[in-house]
Coordinates of C-alpha atoms in Angstrom, one line a residue:
Chain R
X1 CA 105.8 33.3 170.5
X2 CA 107.5 31.8 167.5
X3 CA 107.8 32.9 163.9
X4 CA 106.2 31.4 160.8
X5 CA 108.5 31.4 157.7
X6 CA 107.3 30.3 154.4
X7 CA 109.9 28.9 151.9
X8 CA 108.7 29.5 148.4
X9 CA 110.0 29.9 144.8
X10 CA 107.4 29.8 142.2
X11 CA 109.3 27.5 140.0
X12 CA 109.6 23.9 140.9
X13 CA 112.8 22.0 141.4
X14 CA 114.9 24.9 142.7
X15 CA 115.3 23.3 146.1
X16 CA 112.5 24.5 148.4
X17 CA 112.1 21.2 150.1
X18 CA 115.9 20.6 150.5
X19 CA 116.2 24.2 151.9
X20 CA 113.3 23.7 154.3
X21 CA 114.7 20.4 155.6
X22 CA 118.2 21.9 156.0
X23 CA 117.1 25.1 157.7
X24 CA 114.9 23.1 160.0
X25 CA 117.9 21.0 160.9
X26 CA 120.2 24.0 161.2
X27 CA 117.8 25.8 163.5
X28 CA 117.3 22.6 165.6
X29 CA 121.1 22.4 165.9
X30 CA 121.1 25.9 167.4
X31 CA 118.8 24.6 170.1
X32 CA 115.6 26.0 168.6
X33 CA 112.3 24.2 168.8
X34 CA 111.3 23.8 165.1
X35 CA 108.4 22.4 163.1
X36 CA 108.7 22.0 159.3
X37 CA 105.3 21.8 157.5
X38 CA 105.0 20.1 154.1
X39 CA 102.3 22.2 152.5
X40 CA 102.6 20.5 149.1
X41 CA 99.5 18.4 149.5
X42 CA 99.3 15.6 147.1
X43 CA 103.0 15.6 146.3
X44 CA 104.7 15.2 149.6
X45 CA 108.4 15.1 149.7
X46 CA 109.7 16.7 152.9
X47 CA 109.3 13.4 154.7
X48 CA 111.7 11.5 152.4
X49 CA 114.3 14.3 152.5
X50 CA 114.3 14.1 156.3
X51 CA 114.2 10.3 156.2
X52 CA 110.9 10.1 158.1
X53 CA 108.6 8.7 155.5
X54 CA 107.9 5.4 157.3
X55 CA 106.6 7.1 160.4
X56 CA 103.7 8.9 158.9
X57 CA 100.3 8.0 160.3
X58 CA 98.4 11.2 160.2
X59 CA 99.0 14.3 158.1
X60 CA 98.2 18.0 157.7
X61 CA 94.8 17.3 156.3
X62 CA 93.9 15.0 159.2
X63 CA 94.8 17.7 161.6
X64 CA 92.8 20.3 159.7
X65 CA 89.8 18.1 159.4
X66 CA 90.0 17.1 163.0
X67 CA 90.6 13.4 162.3
X68 CA 93.5 13.5 164.8
X69 CA 95.0 15.9 167.3
X70 CA 97.8 18.1 166.2
X71 CA 100.4 16.4 168.5
X72 CA 99.5 13.0 167.0
X73 CA 100.4 14.2 163.5
X74 CA 103.7 15.7 164.5
X75 CA 106.6 13.4 163.7
X76 CA 109.7 13.8 165.8
X77 CA 113.0 13.8 163.9
X78 CA 115.5 11.0 164.2
X79 CA 118.4 13.2 165.2
X80 CA 117.0 16.3 166.8
X81 CA 114.3 15.8 169.5
X82 CA 113.3 19.5 169.1
X83 CA 112.7 19.1 165.4
X84 CA 109.2 18.0 164.2
X85 CA 107.6 17.3 160.8
X86 CA 104.0 17.9 159.9
X87 CA 103.7 15.9 156.7
X88 CA 101.4 16.6 153.8
X89 CA 98.6 14.3 152.7
X90 CA 99.6 12.3 149.7
X91 CA 96.2 11.2 148.6
X92 CA 94.3 14.5 148.7
X93 CA 94.6 17.7 146.7
X94 CA 95.3 21.3 147.5
X95 CA 91.7 22.2 148.0
X96 CA 91.5 19.9 151.0
X97 CA 92.8 22.9 153.0
X98 CA 91.8 26.5 153.1
X99 CA 94.0 29.5 153.8
X100 CA 92.0 30.2 157.0
X101 CA 92.6 26.7 158.2
X102 CA 96.4 27.1 157.5
X103 CA 96.4 30.3 159.4
X104 CA 94.7 28.8 162.4
X105 CA 97.2 25.9 162.3
X106 CA 100.2 28.2 162.1
X107 CA 98.9 30.3 165.0
X108 CA 98.6 27.1 167.0
X109 CA 102.0 25.9 166.1
X110 CA 103.9 29.1 166.8
X111 CA 102.6 29.0 170.4
X112 CA 104.6 25.8 170.8
X113 CA 107.6 26.3 168.5
X114 CA 110.3 28.9 168.0
X115 CA 110.2 28.5 164.3
X116 CA 107.5 27.2 161.9
X117 CA 108.9 26.5 158.5
X118 CA 106.4 26.0 155.7
X119 CA 107.5 24.3 152.5
X120 CA 105.4 25.8 149.8
X121 CA 104.4 24.0 146.7
X122 CA 105.5 25.2 143.3
X123 CA 103.1 27.4 141.4
X124 CA 101.0 30.3 142.4
X125 CA 97.6 28.6 142.8
X126 CA 95.6 27.4 145.8
X127 CA 98.6 25.6 147.3
X128 CA 100.7 28.7 147.3
X129 CA 97.9 30.8 148.8
X130 CA 97.4 28.2 151.5
X131 CA 101.1 28.0 152.3
X132 CA 101.7 31.7 152.7
X133 CA 98.6 32.2 154.7
X134 CA 99.5 32.9 158.3
X135 CA 103.2 33.3 157.5
X136 CA 105.1 36.1 159.2
X137 CA 108.1 36.2 156.9
X138 CA 108.9 34.7 153.5
X139 CA 112.1 33.2 152.1
X140 CA 112.4 33.0 148.3
X141 CA 114.6 30.3 146.9
X142 CA 116.0 30.7 143.4
X143 CA 118.7 29.2 141.2
X144 CA 120.9 31.2 138.8
X145 CA 118.7 30.3 135.8
X146 CA 116.6 32.8 133.9
X147 CA 113.4 30.8 134.4
X148 CA 113.9 30.5 138.1
X149 CA 114.7 34.2 138.6
X150 CA 111.7 35.2 136.6
X151 CA 109.4 33.1 138.7
X152 CA 111.1 34.4 141.8
X153 CA 110.4 37.9 140.7
X154 CA 106.7 37.0 140.2
X155 CA 106.5 35.4 143.6
X156 CA 108.1 38.4 145.3
X157 CA 105.4 40.5 143.7
X158 CA 102.7 38.2 144.9
X159 CA 104.2 38.0 148.4
X160 CA 104.2 41.7 148.7
X161 CA 100.6 41.9 147.4
X162 CA 99.8 39.5 150.2
X163 CA 101.4 41.8 152.8
X164 CA 104.5 39.7 153.2
X165 CA 106.9 42.5 152.9
X166 CA 110.7 42.2 152.5
X167 CA 111.1 38.6 151.5
X168 CA 114.6 37.3 151.8
X169 CA 116.5 35.6 149.0
X170 CA 118.4 32.3 149.0
X171 CA 120.4 31.6 145.9
X172 CA 120.7 27.9 145.5
X173 CA 122.9 25.7 143.3
X174 CA 125.4 28.4 142.3
X175 CA 128.1 26.8 140.2
X176 CA 131.3 28.6 141.0
X177 CA 133.2 27.5 137.9
X178 CA 130.4 28.5 135.6
X179 CA 130.1 31.9 137.3
X180 CA 133.9 32.3 136.8
X181 CA 133.6 31.6 133.1
X182 CA 130.7 34.0 132.8
X183 CA 128.3 31.3 131.9
X184 CA 126.1 31.7 134.9
X185 CA 124.5 34.7 136.5
X186 CA 126.3 35.7 139.6
X187 CA 125.1 36.8 143.0
X188 CA 125.3 40.5 142.0
X189 CA 123.3 40.0 138.8
X190 CA 120.5 38.4 140.6
X191 CA 120.4 40.9 143.5
X192 CA 120.5 43.6 140.9
X193 CA 117.4 42.2 139.2
X194 CA 115.4 41.0 142.2
X195 CA 116.3 43.9 144.5
X196 CA 115.7 42.0 147.8
X197 CA 118.0 41.2 150.7
X198 CA 120.2 38.2 150.4
X199 CA 119.8 35.6 153.1
X200 CA 122.4 33.2 151.8
X201 CA 124.0 31.5 148.8
X202 CA 124.2 27.7 148.6
X203 CA 126.8 26.3 146.2
X204 CA 125.9 23.4 143.9
X205 CA 127.1 20.4 145.8
X206 CA 126.9 16.7 145.1
X207 CA 126.6 16.2 148.9
X208 CA 123.0 17.3 148.6
X209 CA 122.1 14.4 146.3
X210 CA 123.9 12.0 148.5
X211 CA 122.3 13.2 151.7
X212 CA 118.9 13.2 150.1
X213 CA 119.4 9.7 149.0
X214 CA 120.1 8.8 152.6
X215 CA 117.3 10.9 154.1
X216 CA 119.8 12.9 156.2
X217 CA 119.9 16.7 155.6
X218 CA 123.3 17.9 154.6
X219 CA 123.2 20.6 157.3
X220 CA 123.4 17.7 159.8
X221 CA 127.1 17.8 160.7
X222 CA 128.3 17.4 157.1
X223 CA 131.5 19.2 156.2
X224 CA 130.2 19.9 152.7
X225 CA 130.0 23.5 151.5
X226 CA 126.3 23.2 151.1
X227 CA 125.9 22.0 154.7
X228 CA 128.0 24.9 155.9
X229 CA 125.9 27.3 153.8
X230 CA 122.6 26.1 155.2
X231 CA 124.0 26.2 158.8
X232 CA 125.0 29.8 158.2
X233 CA 121.6 30.7 156.8
X234 CA 120.0 29.2 159.9
X235 CA 122.1 31.4 162.1
X236 CA 121.2 34.4 160.1
X237 CA 117.5 33.6 160.5
X238 CA 118.0 33.7 164.3
X239 CA 119.4 37.2 163.8
X240 CA 123.1 36.4 164.0
X241 CA 125.5 38.3 161.7
X242 CA 127.3 35.6 159.8
X243 CA 129.8 36.5 157.0
X244 CA 129.0 35.0 153.6
X245 CA 130.9 31.8 152.7
X246 CA 133.9 32.3 150.6
X247 CA 132.7 29.9 148.0
X248 CA 135.9 29.4 146.2
X249 CA 139.2 30.1 147.9
X250 CA 141.2 30.2 144.7
X251 CA 138.7 32.3 142.9
X252 CA 139.4 36.0 142.9
X253 CA 136.3 36.8 140.9
X254 CA 133.9 35.7 143.5
X255 CA 135.9 37.6 146.1
X256 CA 135.8 40.7 143.9
X257 CA 132.0 40.4 143.6
X258 CA 131.7 40.1 147.3
X259 CA 133.8 43.2 147.6
X260 CA 131.4 45.0 145.4
X261 CA 128.5 43.8 147.5
X262 CA 130.3 44.7 150.7
X263 CA 130.4 41.2 152.0
X264 CA 134.2 41.0 152.0
X265 CA 137.2 43.2 152.3
Chain O
X1 CA 88.1 -45.6 138.6
X2 CA 85.7 -44.3 141.2
X3 CA 82.7 -42.5 140.0
X4 CA 83.5 -39.2 141.5
X5 CA 86.9 -39.2 139.8
X6 CA 85.4 -39.8 136.5
X7 CA 84.5 -36.1 136.2
X8 CA 87.4 -33.8 137.0
X9 CA 87.1 -30.2 138.0
X10 CA 90.2 -28.0 137.7
X11 CA 90.6 -24.3 138.2
X12 CA 92.8 -22.6 135.6
X13 CA 93.8 -19.1 134.9
X14 CA 91.0 -18.9 132.3
X15 CA 88.4 -20.6 134.4
X16 CA 87.1 -24.0 135.3
X17 CA 88.2 -26.9 133.2
X18 CA 85.8 -29.8 133.4
X19 CA 87.0 -33.1 132.1
X20 CA 84.8 -36.1 131.7
X21 CA 86.8 -39.3 131.6
X22 CA 84.5 -42.2 131.5
X23 CA 82.0 -43.3 129.0
X24 CA 78.7 -42.3 130.5
X25 CA 75.3 -41.5 129.4
X26 CA 74.6 -37.8 129.4
X27 CA 72.3 -38.0 132.4
X28 CA 74.9 -39.9 134.4
X29 CA 77.4 -37.2 133.8
X30 CA 74.9 -34.6 134.8
X31 CA 74.3 -36.5 138.0
X32 CA 78.0 -36.6 138.8
X33 CA 78.5 -33.0 138.1
X34 CA 75.5 -32.1 140.1
X35 CA 76.8 -34.0 143.1
X36 CA 80.1 -32.2 142.9
X37 CA 78.5 -28.8 142.6
X38 CA 76.2 -29.4 145.5
X39 CA 79.3 -30.0 147.7
X40 CA 80.1 -26.3 147.3
X41 CA 77.4 -24.5 145.4
X42 CA 78.5 -20.9 145.9
X43 CA 81.9 -21.8 144.4
X44 CA 80.6 -23.0 141.1
X45 CA 77.7 -20.7 140.7
X46 CA 78.4 -18.2 138.0
X47 CA 81.8 -19.5 137.4
X48 CA 83.4 -19.5 133.9
X49 CA 84.0 -22.8 132.2
X50 CA 87.1 -22.4 130.2
X51 CA 87.2 -25.9 128.8
X52 CA 84.9 -28.9 128.7
X53 CA 86.5 -32.0 127.5
X54 CA 84.7 -35.3 127.1
X55 CA 86.0 -37.8 124.7
X56 CA 82.9 -39.9 125.0
X57 CA 80.3 -37.4 124.1
X58 CA 79.1 -36.3 120.7
X59 CA 79.2 -32.7 119.8
X60 CA 75.4 -32.4 120.3
X61 CA 75.5 -34.0 123.7
X62 CA 78.3 -31.7 124.7
X63 CA 76.4 -28.6 123.6
X64 CA 73.4 -29.9 125.6
X65 CA 75.6 -30.3 128.7
X66 CA 77.0 -26.8 128.3
X67 CA 73.6 -25.4 128.0
X68 CA 72.5 -27.3 131.1
X69 CA 75.5 -26.0 133.1
X70 CA 74.6 -22.5 132.1
X71 CA 70.9 -22.8 132.8
X72 CA 71.2 -24.7 136.0
X73 CA 74.2 -23.0 137.7
X74 CA 74.5 -19.8 135.8
X75 CA 78.0 -20.8 134.6
X76 CA 79.6 -18.9 131.7
X77 CA 80.7 -21.3 129.1
X78 CA 83.8 -20.3 127.3
X79 CA 85.1 -23.5 126.0
X80 CA 86.8 -23.5 122.7
X81 CA 84.5 -26.0 121.2
X82 CA 81.5 -23.9 122.1
X83 CA 82.9 -20.9 120.5
X84 CA 81.1 -18.7 123.0
X85 CA 83.1 -15.6 123.9
X86 CA 82.9 -13.5 126.9
X87 CA 84.5 -10.1 127.2
X88 CA 88.1 -10.0 128.3
X89 CA 87.5 -7.8 131.3
X90 CA 84.6 -9.9 132.5
X91 CA 86.8 -12.9 132.4
X92 CA 89.4 -11.2 134.5
X93 CA 87.0 -9.8 137.1
X94 CA 84.5 -12.5 137.6
X95 CA 86.5 -15.6 137.4
X96 CA 89.4 -15.4 139.8
X97 CA 87.2 -13.9 142.4
X98 CA 85.0 -16.9 142.3
X99 CA 87.7 -19.4 142.6
X100 CA 89.9 -17.7 145.2
X101 CA 87.1 -16.4 147.4
X102 CA 86.2 -19.8 148.4
X103 CA 89.5 -21.4 148.1
X104 CA 91.7 -19.5 150.6
X105 CA 89.8 -16.5 151.6
X106 CA 86.9 -18.1 153.3
X107 CA 86.3 -15.4 155.9
X108 CA 85.3 -12.5 153.7
X109 CA 82.7 -14.1 151.6
X110 CA 80.2 -11.3 152.1
X111 CA 82.6 -8.7 150.6
X112 CA 84.6 -10.8 148.2
X113 CA 88.1 -10.2 147.1
X114 CA 89.2 -7.1 145.2
X115 CA 91.7 -7.8 142.5
X116 CA 93.9 -5.0 141.3
X117 CA 96.1 -5.5 138.3
X118 CA 99.0 -3.2 137.7
X119 CA 101.3 -1.0 139.7
X120 CA 99.9 1.1 142.5
X121 CA 101.6 4.4 142.5
X122 CA 102.1 7.1 145.1
X123 CA 98.9 8.8 146.1
X124 CA 96.7 5.9 144.9
X125 CA 94.5 4.2 147.6
X126 CA 92.7 0.9 147.4
X127 CA 90.0 0.5 150.0
X128 CA 87.9 -2.6 150.3
X129 CA 86.0 -4.2 153.2
X130 CA 87.1 -7.7 152.1
X131 CA 90.4 -9.1 151.0
X132 CA 92.6 -7.3 148.5
X133 CA 95.0 -8.9 146.0
X134 CA 97.4 -6.7 144.0
X135 CA 98.8 -8.3 140.9
X136 CA 101.7 -5.9 140.6
X137 CA 103.9 -3.6 142.7
X138 CA 102.8 -1.2 145.4
X139 CA 105.0 1.9 145.3
X140 CA 106.0 4.1 148.2
X141 CA 103.2 6.6 148.9
X142 CA 100.4 4.2 147.7
X143 CA 98.1 2.8 150.3
X144 CA 96.0 -0.3 150.7
X145 CA 93.3 -0.5 153.3
X146 CA 91.5 -3.8 153.6
X147 CA 88.9 -5.2 156.0
X148 CA 90.5 -8.6 155.5
X149 CA 93.8 -9.7 154.2
X150 CA 96.2 -8.2 151.7
X151 CA 98.2 -10.1 149.2
X152 CA 100.7 -8.4 146.9
X153 CA 101.9 -10.4 144.0
X154 CA 104.8 -8.1 143.6
X155 CA 106.9 -5.7 145.7
X156 CA 105.1 -4.0 148.5
X157 CA 106.8 -0.7 149.2
X158 CA 103.9 1.5 150.2
X159 CA 101.5 1.3 153.2
X160 CA 99.4 -1.8 153.8
X161 CA 96.6 -1.7 156.4
X162 CA 94.9 -5.0 156.9
X163 CA 92.0 -5.7 159.2
X164 CA 90.9 -2.1 159.4
X165 CA 87.6 -3.0 160.9
X166 CA 89.0 -5.1 163.7
X167 CA 89.9 -8.4 162.1
X168 CA 93.0 -9.0 164.2
X169 CA 94.0 -12.2 162.5
X170 CA 94.3 -10.5 159.1
X171 CA 97.6 -10.8 157.3
X172 CA 99.7 -9.0 154.8
X173 CA 101.6 -11.1 152.4
X174 CA 103.9 -10.0 149.5
X175 CA 106.3 -11.5 147.1
X176 CA 108.7 -9.0 148.4
X177 CA 107.7 -7.2 151.7
X178 CA 109.4 -3.8 152.0
X179 CA 106.6 -1.6 153.1
X180 CA 107.0 1.9 154.4
X181 CA 104.5 0.9 157.0
X182 CA 102.5 -2.1 158.0
X183 CA 99.3 -1.9 159.9
X184 CA 97.1 -4.7 161.1
X185 CA 94.0 -3.5 162.9
X186 CA 95.3 -0.8 165.2
X187 CA 98.9 -2.0 165.4
X188 CA 101.5 -0.1 163.3
X189 CA 105.0 -1.0 162.5
X190 CA 107.6 0.3 160.1
X191 CA 110.7 -1.0 158.5
X192 CA 113.9 -0.6 160.6
X193 CA 115.9 2.5 159.7
X194 CA 118.9 0.5 158.7
X195 CA 117.7 -1.0 155.5
X196 CA 120.6 -3.4 154.9
X197 CA 119.3 -6.9 155.2
X198 CA 115.9 -6.9 153.5
X199 CA 114.5 -10.2 152.4
X200 CA 113.9 -10.6 148.7
X201 CA 111.7 -13.6 149.4
X202 CA 108.0 -13.8 149.9
X203 CA 107.0 -12.9 153.4
X204 CA 103.8 -12.8 155.5
X205 CA 103.1 -10.4 158.3
X206 CA 100.6 -11.4 161.1
X207 CA 99.7 -10.0 164.4
X208 CA 101.0 -12.0 167.4
X209 CA 100.4 -10.7 170.9
X210 CA 99.9 -7.1 169.7
X211 CA 103.1 -7.2 167.7
X212 CA 103.4 -7.6 163.9
X213 CA 105.6 -10.5 163.1
X214 CA 107.0 -11.1 159.7
X215 CA 108.0 -14.5 158.6
X216 CA 108.8 -16.2 155.3
X217 CA 106.3 -18.5 153.7
Chain J
X1 CA 123.4 37.6 117.3
X2 CA 125.9 34.8 117.3
X3 CA 128.0 36.6 114.9
X4 CA 128.2 39.6 117.1
X5 CA 128.8 37.5 120.2
X6 CA 132.1 36.5 118.7
X7 CA 133.4 40.0 118.7
X8 CA 131.7 41.3 121.7
X9 CA 133.8 39.3 124.2
X10 CA 133.1 39.9 127.8
X11 CA 129.8 41.7 127.5
X12 CA 128.2 38.9 125.5
X13 CA 129.0 36.1 127.9
X14 CA 126.0 33.9 128.2
X15 CA 125.3 35.1 131.7
X16 CA 125.0 38.7 130.4
X17 CA 122.7 37.5 127.7
X18 CA 120.6 35.8 130.3
X19 CA 120.6 38.9 132.5
X20 CA 119.5 41.2 129.6
X21 CA 116.8 38.9 128.5
X22 CA 115.6 38.5 132.0
X23 CA 115.5 42.2 132.6
X24 CA 113.4 42.7 129.5
X25 CA 111.0 39.9 130.4
X26 CA 110.6 41.3 133.9
X27 CA 109.7 44.7 132.6
X28 CA 106.8 43.1 130.8
X29 CA 105.9 40.9 133.8
X30 CA 106.1 43.7 136.3
X31 CA 104.2 46.2 134.1
X32 CA 101.4 43.7 134.0
X33 CA 100.7 44.8 130.4
X34 CA 97.1 43.9 130.4
X35 CA 94.9 45.5 127.8
X36 CA 93.3 47.6 130.6
X37 CA 96.7 49.0 131.4
X38 CA 97.5 49.8 127.8
X39 CA 94.0 51.3 127.3
X40 CA 94.6 53.6 130.2
X41 CA 97.8 54.9 128.7
X42 CA 96.1 55.2 125.3
X43 CA 93.3 57.2 126.8
X44 CA 95.7 59.6 128.5
X45 CA 97.8 60.0 125.4
X46 CA 94.8 60.9 123.3
X47 CA 93.8 63.5 125.8
X48 CA 97.2 65.1 125.7
X49 CA 97.8 64.9 121.9
X50 CA 94.3 66.0 121.0
X51 CA 95.2 69.5 122.3
X52 CA 97.7 69.8 119.5
X53 CA 96.4 67.7 116.6
X54 CA 93.5 65.7 115.4
X55 CA 94.3 62.0 115.4
X56 CA 92.6 58.8 114.2
X57 CA 91.7 57.2 117.5
X58 CA 90.5 54.0 115.9
X59 CA 93.7 53.4 114.0
X60 CA 95.8 54.3 117.0
X61 CA 98.0 51.4 118.2
X62 CA 100.0 51.1 121.4
X63 CA 102.0 48.2 122.7
X64 CA 105.0 47.0 124.6
X65 CA 108.0 45.9 122.6
X66 CA 111.8 45.8 122.7
X67 CA 114.3 47.8 120.8
X68 CA 118.0 48.4 120.6
X69 CA 119.4 51.2 122.6
X70 CA 121.0 54.0 120.5
X71 CA 124.3 54.1 122.3
X72 CA 125.0 50.3 122.1
X73 CA 123.3 47.2 121.0
X74 CA 121.7 46.4 124.3
X75 CA 118.0 45.5 124.0
X76 CA 115.7 47.6 126.1
X77 CA 112.0 47.4 126.5
X78 CA 110.0 50.1 124.8
X79 CA 106.5 51.4 124.7
X80 CA 105.6 52.0 121.1
X81 CA 102.7 54.2 120.0
X82 CA 101.6 54.4 116.4
X83 CA 99.3 57.5 116.1
X84 CA 98.0 58.4 112.7
X85 CA 97.5 62.1 112.5
X86 CA 94.6 63.5 110.6
X87 CA 95.6 67.1 110.7
X88 CA 97.3 69.6 112.9
X89 CA 95.1 71.8 115.0
X90 CA 95.2 75.5 114.4
X91 CA 97.4 76.7 117.3
X92 CA 96.5 80.3 117.6
X93 CA 96.1 80.5 121.3

């Protein structure tokens, strides 16, 4: 029996889709059977990030409406035979699916897969309610910006209200040099405010843009910091204890912060 | 000059241009026109006449001829001399359909051809049981489903599905053919993953032995 | 504020400004300061205060705001109640 993880953020553009694609890839690398679901109906994107956009014939709405069988809509990844994508419909809207239908779908998928990752749409409306329906755990993605953290806080509240207790936090796009100058909130600041467990920190990395351009997730063998960070997060999801990345070897401040947090000696 | 050449019919962007060359009596001209129209009545019926030139005729006779074309064949007269105006959108919609339907899209007479002007963007779908012509680009995420053929006068980057109801000889043609996916009847193909050598020239995709073949035209 | 920032050094780095502002905003967000919520507080306050004094309930005002902390200049969220007193109750007991 697998596990359904919803990846959410509230605010748009913080990297939910990139995170979903990379965690899917990272988990598949570890030999897990994974399906990533694009729950952003009407604004699908996970397919292009994974480079699978030209293989889509059926989508989530087709499955839910019974136009096709579930297996027909699942798209096998180019690189990992155990990684699958269930794409969103592009020409429908959020109301094409109900939370009950999503739950039934997730229940069916977790019989087959070790991990079901749901890429949640931005916002807190119907699309969000659909995406979290049937999820066992939640991952909240935020960036060190005041607006993203505020929305993350709101989302954490909504998740808890929906009985999704103890969501885990991923801090994305941390700019080490700005943190060092004191011009960006650091890990400690955000954990202080949001008061949830940290699942991982992904540094701001140009490799993300390049890999997205190519449709190859950065976690796929890339030596980049972001790729390493995503692979580590994937391992943490499987329950492995992985030390947090030393994001800047020359930077004592980050090291000091980690010491405060107990992540480093 | 032969008689049937003395009256010239020409399809233009604005409509039919009718040119009368020889000096004939009004009735003679009518007879010649009638003969031409009877060769392909559905083509001319309801067509727009953009220009009617006849050096030989007086203004009054010309007016009479225009009236006759309108009454007899339901043509819309839009010649400059006439001064009759039709609405811009009417002109766009009615006229090219009339001309092209019978010219090169013989097989979908019953449904006609749907013309779409402008860029089709992600999430937009064009569905039509006949042929579809897009005057503009089709972006990734946009979808065209046609019972007949699909012609894109622009870059096709989205999904094109021709012959949805089983017309296996349907084709997809585009000024630049770079679709995410091509489907003809029940056959699906996609662009190769290595996107290096994509043609920038007009191409046409047809079904040959259950395989979609793309060739330049 | 910019004038102060110059002298404040470390504590007024933009990330600290962000953090403070965020904390403040979140208190509002989390408190869900709907009118119902404030009315509930108002009702309870009236109950308590009425034991000691007679107040003008209609003119009473209660709202969430922010204020400077006494010890330093940090902004903190505050619940402000403006309660016009009509007269004190005779507290003989």
